[in-house]
Amino acid sequence: MNKIPVIIDCDPGVDDTLALMLAHQMEELDIKAITTVAGNAPIAYTFRNGRNVMDYIGAQVPVYKGAEKPLLRTLQTAAHIHGEDGMGGVVLPASKQSVESEAAWDAIHRIAAEEKGELTLIAVGPMTNIAIALSKYEDMKDLIKRIVIMGGAAIGGNVTPCAEFNIYEDPEAAEMMFTSGIPVYMCGLDVTMEAYMSRAEIEKLMALGSKEAKLFHDVEQKALAFYDEMGRPGVALHDPTAVLFAAYPELFQGEWCGVHVETKGKITSGKTVTDLYSDKQFDTHNTFIVTKVDREAFVQKIFDLMANY
Ligand code: RIB
Ligand code: CA
């Protein structure tokens, strides 16, 4: 099998942690690097968490530190879901790996060039590192095969009624990404809110018995309580949706369309405006919006992957 070379850009983050654990078990993916960005928690925590999680699961993958704030705006974290330090109250042993000094955006460019245009970028945090790489390197847009994101929503929002966190945090960066010309596969709230696991399913997964299965369970408890309060049937696995889409697109459905990001709105800032449900009159249609998931198959795949720990 030809493995897909990927970089996962993330802001761990409890669901980012699940995404990293799942991606590590996917034989379809060849993880070249993890790059971290401020978002769910400050960069000091997201970088530390990325290093600690990869070390904890035994992944020999370099982790790079990225942007400590959005391009133009002030950082807004999400402690109500992720806790102050981004790990939902879970404490992992400190990574013993040497600390990478190369900046995330430089690593993205270097590895994309090494992979000769075959690299998939999986972005599950604010798009700040991607925007900096696009801005710093003229050839960046020609070196990335596709970008698979967790972010946005054709309908709805989770930070405001019309904006999802990763886009809301850095809308200017997101607009740079959507208009770069690189094909974007957008796993937004339209699909991630249906890609959930119930409390009972997560308890059943923990019974797999590995330390990773226990970490999967433990980091999600704060988020589960939040979704319980919202009366939802389970916790949305936002970031795992993006990594599973990258490796198993057959579990999903979607459509090509155009997307632009509102950066000037007062109450609409961060909205991913799409012509998916209108007259398709946007200038380009290089975004595939993922709209549906086979949830049973999605959950089964998660069990299958986690059973390998
Ligand atoms: O809106 C959900 C997204 O915001 C996820 O990536 C989560 O980790 C947070 O970053
Ligand atoms: Ca994230």
Short mmCIF file of C-alpha atoms and ligand atoms in Angstrom, two decimals:
data_model
loop_
_atom_site.label_atom_id
_atom_site.label_comp_id
_atom_site.label_asym_id
_atom_site.label_seq_id
_atom_site.Cartn_x
_atom_site.Cartn_y
_atom_site.Cartn_z
CA MET A 1 0.00 0.00 0.00
CA ASN A 2 1.27 3.50 -0.79
CA LYS A 3 1.08 5.32 2.50
CA ILE A 4 -0.19 8.90 2.48
CA PRO A 5 2.51 11.29 3.80
CA VAL A 6 0.86 13.66 6.29
CA ILE A 7 1.62 16.43 8.75
CA ILE A 8 -0.96 16.94 11.50
CA ASP A 9 -1.24 20.57 12.58
CA CYS A 10 -3.08 20.72 15.89
CA ASP A 11 -3.84 22.50 19.16
CA PRO A 12 -4.01 19.60 21.69
CA GLY A 13 -6.63 19.74 22.97
CA VAL A 14 -8.61 16.71 24.06
CA ASP A 15 -10.04 15.75 20.66
CA ASP A 16 -6.69 16.54 19.05
CA THR A 17 -5.23 13.95 21.45
CA LEU A 18 -7.69 11.35 20.18
CA ALA A 19 -6.86 12.30 16.58
CA LEU A 20 -3.13 11.78 17.22
CA MET A 21 -3.70 8.39 18.87
CA LEU A 22 -5.95 7.22 16.02
CA ALA A 23 -3.68 8.54 13.24
CA HIS A 24 -0.71 6.71 14.76
CA GLN A 25 -2.55 3.41 14.30
CA MET A 26 -3.61 4.08 10.69
CA GLU A 27 -1.43 2.04 8.35
CA GLU A 28 -2.72 4.22 5.50
CA LEU A 29 -0.93 7.28 6.91
CA ASP A 30 2.79 8.06 7.18
CA ILE A 31 2.98 10.82 9.80
CA LYS A 32 6.02 12.95 8.94
CA ALA A 33 5.55 15.51 11.71
CA ILE A 34 3.19 17.07 14.22
CA THR A 35 3.01 20.86 14.25
CA THR A 36 1.33 22.71 17.09
CA VAL A 37 -0.48 26.03 17.32
CA ALA A 38 -2.14 28.06 20.06
CA GLY A 39 -5.91 27.57 20.17
CA ASN A 40 -7.61 25.37 22.74
CA ALA A 41 -4.84 26.38 25.13
CA PRO A 42 -1.75 28.63 24.92
CA ILE A 43 1.13 27.36 22.75
CA ALA A 44 3.21 26.45 25.81
CA TYR A 45 0.55 23.83 26.61
CA THR A 46 -0.38 22.73 23.09
CA PHE A 47 3.30 22.20 22.20
CA ARG A 48 3.94 20.37 25.48
CA ASN A 49 0.80 18.27 25.01
CA GLY A 50 1.70 17.35 21.42
CA ARG A 51 5.14 16.19 22.59
CA ASN A 52 3.79 14.32 25.60
CA VAL A 53 1.02 12.51 23.69
CA MET A 54 3.31 11.35 20.89
CA ASP A 55 5.87 10.14 23.44
CA TYR A 56 3.14 8.42 25.50
CA ILE A 57 1.92 6.37 22.52
CA GLY A 58 5.45 5.51 21.44
CA ALA A 59 5.34 7.45 18.18
CA GLN A 60 8.77 8.38 16.85
CA VAL A 61 7.55 11.58 15.18
CA PRO A 62 9.03 15.08 15.56
CA VAL A 63 6.78 17.74 17.10
CA TYR A 64 7.25 21.40 16.17
CA LYS A 65 6.16 24.57 17.90
CA GLY A 66 4.08 27.10 15.94
CA ALA A 67 2.18 30.33 16.38
CA GLU A 68 1.43 31.59 19.87
CA LYS A 69 -1.44 33.79 18.69
CA PRO A 70 -3.67 34.38 15.64
CA LEU A 71 -2.36 36.56 12.80
CA LEU A 72 -4.19 39.72 13.87
CA ARG A 73 -6.46 38.86 16.77
CA THR A 74 -5.98 38.05 20.44
CA LEU A 75 -5.96 34.39 21.46
CA GLN A 76 -9.21 32.98 22.88
CA THR A 77 -8.77 29.55 24.47
CA ALA A 78 -11.41 26.88 25.23
CA ALA A 79 -10.78 25.83 28.83
CA HIS A 80 -14.43 24.89 29.36
CA ILE A 81 -13.88 21.88 27.12
CA HIS A 82 -10.13 21.29 27.26
CA GLY A 83 -9.20 22.54 30.73
CA GLU A 84 -6.64 25.29 31.37
CA ASP A 85 -3.73 23.16 30.13
CA GLY A 86 -5.56 21.55 27.21
CA MET A 87 -5.61 17.97 28.50
CA GLY A 88 -8.97 17.92 30.26
CA GLY A 89 -7.30 17.47 33.63
CA VAL A 90 -5.19 14.47 32.57
CA VAL A 91 -1.47 14.61 33.42
CA LEU A 92 0.93 12.71 31.16
CA PRO A 93 4.64 12.03 31.81
CA ALA A 94 6.88 14.71 30.33
CA SER A 95 8.29 13.79 26.93
CA LYS A 96 11.93 12.70 26.92
CA GLN A 97 12.40 13.62 23.25
CA SER A 98 14.77 16.45 22.33
CA VAL A 99 13.00 19.74 21.67
CA GLU A 100 12.77 20.68 17.97
CA SER A 101 13.95 24.25 17.36
CA GLU A 102 12.62 24.58 13.79
CA ALA A 103 9.43 26.65 13.62
CA ALA A 104 6.27 24.81 12.58
CA TRP A 105 5.81 26.78 9.34
CA ASP A 106 9.40 26.14 8.29
CA ALA A 107 9.01 22.42 9.00
CA ILE A 108 5.79 22.32 6.97
CA HIS A 109 7.55 23.91 3.98
CA ARG A 110 10.69 21.75 4.27
CA ILE A 111 8.76 18.47 4.54
CA ALA A 112 6.33 19.46 1.77
CA ALA A 113 9.32 20.04 -0.51
CA GLU A 114 10.88 16.71 0.54
CA GLU A 115 7.59 14.95 -0.29
CA LYS A 116 7.61 16.53 -3.76
CA GLY A 117 4.00 17.74 -3.74
CA GLU A 118 2.48 14.54 -2.29
CA LEU A 119 1.99 15.84 1.27
CA THR A 120 -1.46 15.99 2.85
CA LEU A 121 -1.78 18.61 5.58
CA ILE A 122 -4.34 17.66 8.23
CA ALA A 123 -5.23 20.82 10.18
CA VAL A 124 -7.35 20.44 13.29
CA GLY A 125 -6.65 23.74 15.03
CA PRO A 126 -6.65 27.39 13.96
CA MET A 127 -5.00 27.79 10.54
CA THR A 128 -2.36 30.27 11.70
CA ASN A 129 0.70 28.09 10.95
CA ILE A 130 -0.61 27.36 7.45
CA ALA A 131 -1.16 31.05 6.74
CA ILE A 132 2.35 31.92 7.92
CA ALA A 133 3.83 29.17 5.72
CA LEU A 134 1.80 30.42 2.72
CA SER A 135 2.91 33.98 3.39
CA LYS A 136 6.60 33.17 3.94
CA TYR A 137 7.07 30.72 1.04
CA GLU A 138 5.91 31.66 -2.46
CA ASP A 139 5.96 28.00 -3.60
CA MET A 140 4.06 26.67 -0.54
CA LYS A 141 0.74 26.53 -2.44
CA ASP A 142 2.35 24.31 -5.11
CA LEU A 143 3.87 21.86 -2.64
CA ILE A 144 0.75 20.71 -0.75
CA LYS A 145 -1.44 18.07 -2.41
CA ARG A 146 -4.50 18.75 -0.22
CA ILE A 147 -5.48 20.20 3.14
CA VAL A 148 -7.96 18.21 5.26
CA ILE A 149 -9.34 20.40 8.03
CA MET A 150 -11.54 20.17 11.02
CA GLY A 151 -13.11 23.59 10.86
CA GLY A 152 -16.04 25.72 9.80
CA ALA A 153 -19.66 24.87 9.17
CA ALA A 154 -21.94 25.35 6.19
CA ILE A 155 -24.70 25.78 8.77
CA GLY A 156 -24.31 26.81 12.41
CA GLY A 157 -21.45 27.42 14.79
CA ASN A 158 -20.12 26.51 18.23
CA VAL A 159 -18.44 29.72 19.37
CA THR A 160 -21.12 32.00 17.93
CA PRO A 161 -24.33 31.01 16.16
CA CYS A 162 -22.45 31.11 12.85
CA ALA A 163 -18.74 30.43 13.56
CA GLU A 164 -16.81 27.31 14.51
CA PHE A 165 -13.84 27.63 16.90
CA ASN A 166 -10.89 26.91 14.57
CA ILE A 167 -12.09 29.45 12.02
CA TYR A 168 -13.37 31.96 14.56
CA GLU A 169 -9.99 32.00 16.31
CA ASP A 170 -8.14 33.14 13.15
CA PRO A 171 -10.51 34.01 10.29
CA GLU A 172 -7.83 35.86 8.32
CA ALA A 173 -5.63 32.76 8.34
CA ALA A 174 -8.54 30.56 7.30
CA GLU A 175 -9.41 32.87 4.37
CA MET A 176 -5.77 32.73 3.21
CA MET A 177 -5.98 28.93 3.25
CA PHE A 178 -9.34 28.71 1.42
CA THR A 179 -8.14 31.11 -1.30
CA SER A 180 -4.64 29.62 -1.71
CA GLY A 181 -5.73 27.36 -4.58
CA ILE A 182 -4.85 24.20 -2.60
CA PRO A 183 -7.79 21.72 -2.56
CA VAL A 184 -9.42 21.82 0.89
CA TYR A 185 -11.52 19.03 2.42
CA MET A 186 -13.60 20.67 5.14
CA CYS A 187 -14.83 18.48 8.01
CA GLY A 188 -16.97 21.11 9.66
CA LEU A 189 -19.68 20.93 12.29
CA ASP A 190 -22.08 19.70 9.58
CA VAL A 191 -20.43 16.28 9.85
CA THR A 192 -18.54 16.38 13.16
CA MET A 193 -21.67 16.90 15.26
CA GLU A 194 -22.94 13.61 13.77
CA ALA A 195 -19.56 11.92 14.29
CA TYR A 196 -20.09 11.42 18.01
CA MET A 197 -19.50 8.70 20.57
CA SER A 198 -21.91 8.09 23.43
CA ARG A 199 -20.81 7.74 27.03
CA ALA A 200 -21.55 4.00 26.85
CA GLU A 201 -19.43 3.59 23.70
CA ILE A 202 -16.51 5.39 25.35
CA GLU A 203 -16.83 3.22 28.46
CA LYS A 204 -16.82 0.15 26.18
CA LEU A 205 -13.72 1.44 24.41
CA MET A 206 -11.90 1.88 27.70
CA ALA A 207 -12.52 -1.81 28.37
CA LEU A 208 -10.01 -2.54 25.58
CA GLY A 209 -7.62 -2.20 28.49
CA SER A 210 -4.62 -0.33 27.07
CA LYS A 211 -3.23 2.84 28.65
CA GLU A 212 -4.17 4.59 25.39
CA ALA A 213 -7.79 3.40 25.64
CA LYS A 214 -7.86 4.78 29.18
CA LEU A 215 -6.40 8.09 27.94
CA PHE A 216 -9.09 8.21 25.23
CA HIS A 217 -11.73 7.82 27.97
CA ASP A 218 -10.17 10.14 30.54
CA VAL A 219 -9.45 13.17 28.32
CA GLU A 220 -13.02 13.17 27.01
CA GLN A 221 -14.82 13.28 30.37
CA LYS A 222 -15.01 17.08 30.60
CA ALA A 223 -16.23 17.34 27.00
CA LEU A 224 -18.74 14.53 27.57
CA ALA A 225 -20.22 16.41 30.52
CA PHE A 226 -20.52 19.53 28.34
CA TYR A 227 -22.38 17.61 25.61
CA ASP A 228 -24.57 15.90 28.23
CA GLU A 229 -25.62 19.36 29.46
CA MET A 230 -26.49 20.28 25.85
CA GLY A 231 -28.70 17.20 25.69
CA ARG A 232 -26.64 15.69 22.89
CA PRO A 233 -26.49 11.87 22.42
CA GLY A 234 -22.71 11.89 22.73
CA VAL A 235 -19.51 13.90 22.43
CA ALA A 236 -18.66 15.16 18.93
CA LEU A 237 -15.27 13.78 17.87
CA HIS A 238 -14.33 16.83 15.83
CA ASP A 239 -10.63 16.24 15.15
CA PRO A 240 -10.83 12.43 14.80
CA THR A 241 -13.31 13.07 11.97
CA ALA A 242 -10.64 14.87 9.94
CA VAL A 243 -7.97 12.16 10.35
CA LEU A 244 -10.46 9.38 9.61
CA PHE A 245 -11.62 11.26 6.51
CA ALA A 246 -8.01 11.56 5.31
CA ALA A 247 -7.55 7.77 5.50
CA TYR A 248 -11.07 6.40 5.01
CA PRO A 249 -13.07 8.86 2.83
CA GLU A 250 -15.49 6.06 1.96
CA LEU A 251 -17.11 6.50 5.38
CA PHE A 252 -18.21 10.01 4.41
CA GLN A 253 -20.19 12.01 1.84
CA GLY A 254 -19.87 15.60 0.70
CA GLU A 255 -19.87 18.06 -2.19
CA TRP A 256 -17.48 20.45 -3.94
CA CYS A 257 -18.32 24.12 -3.55
CA GLY A 258 -16.89 27.54 -2.84
CA VAL A 259 -16.00 28.84 0.62
CA HIS A 260 -14.97 32.27 1.84
CA VAL A 261 -14.50 33.40 5.44
CA GLU A 262 -16.20 36.45 6.93
CA THR A 263 -13.42 38.58 8.46
CA LYS A 264 -15.18 41.94 8.77
CA GLY A 265 -18.53 40.98 10.31
CA LYS A 266 -19.60 42.18 13.73
CA ILE A 267 -21.75 39.17 14.63
CA THR A 268 -20.72 36.98 11.69
CA SER A 269 -16.93 37.06 12.09
CA GLY A 270 -15.40 33.65 11.38
CA LYS A 271 -18.35 32.29 9.42
CA THR A 272 -17.43 29.96 6.56
CA VAL A 273 -19.71 31.33 3.88
CA THR A 274 -20.41 28.69 1.23
CA ASP A 275 -22.40 28.58 -1.98
CA LEU A 276 -23.16 24.90 -1.31
CA TYR A 277 -26.84 25.59 -0.61
CA SER A 278 -27.28 28.47 -3.00
CA ASP A 279 -26.49 29.31 -6.61
CA LYS A 280 -22.85 28.15 -6.69
CA GLN A 281 -21.72 31.57 -7.88
CA PHE A 282 -18.48 31.81 -5.94
CA ASP A 283 -15.32 32.36 -8.01
CA THR A 284 -13.66 29.02 -7.17
CA HIS A 285 -15.01 25.65 -6.04
CA ASN A 286 -11.93 24.06 -4.52
CA THR A 287 -13.47 23.07 -1.19
CA PHE A 288 -15.07 19.67 -0.59
CA ILE A 289 -17.49 20.14 2.31
CA VAL A 290 -18.03 16.85 4.15
CA THR A 291 -21.70 16.68 5.10
CA LYS A 292 -22.44 13.09 6.18
CA VAL A 293 -20.79 10.18 8.03
CA ASP A 294 -21.73 6.54 8.47
CA ARG A 295 -21.58 6.86 12.24
CA GLU A 296 -21.72 3.14 12.98
CA ALA A 297 -18.80 2.46 10.65
CA PHE A 298 -16.95 5.52 12.04
CA VAL A 299 -17.22 4.26 15.63
CA GLN A 300 -16.31 0.71 14.60
CA LYS A 301 -13.18 2.01 12.85
CA ILE A 302 -12.21 3.87 16.05
CA PHE A 303 -12.57 0.65 18.05
CA ASP A 304 -10.55 -1.27 15.44
CA LEU A 305 -7.73 1.29 15.54
CA MET A 306 -7.65 1.61 19.33
CA ALA A 307 -7.65 -2.18 19.69
CA ASN A 308 -4.15 -2.15 18.14
CA TYR A 309 -2.68 -0.51 21.25
O1 RIB B 1 -14.72 23.38 16.99
C1 RIB B 1 -13.98 22.23 17.34
C2 RIB B 1 -12.52 22.46 17.12
O2 RIB B 1 -12.06 23.47 18.01
C3 RIB B 1 -11.66 21.22 17.44
O3 RIB B 1 -10.50 21.25 16.64
C4 RIB B 1 -11.28 21.44 18.87
O4 RIB B 1 -10.04 20.79 19.21
C5 RIB B 1 -11.11 22.92 18.92
O5 RIB B 1 -9.80 23.21 18.47
CA CA B 2 -8.28 21.01 17.65
#
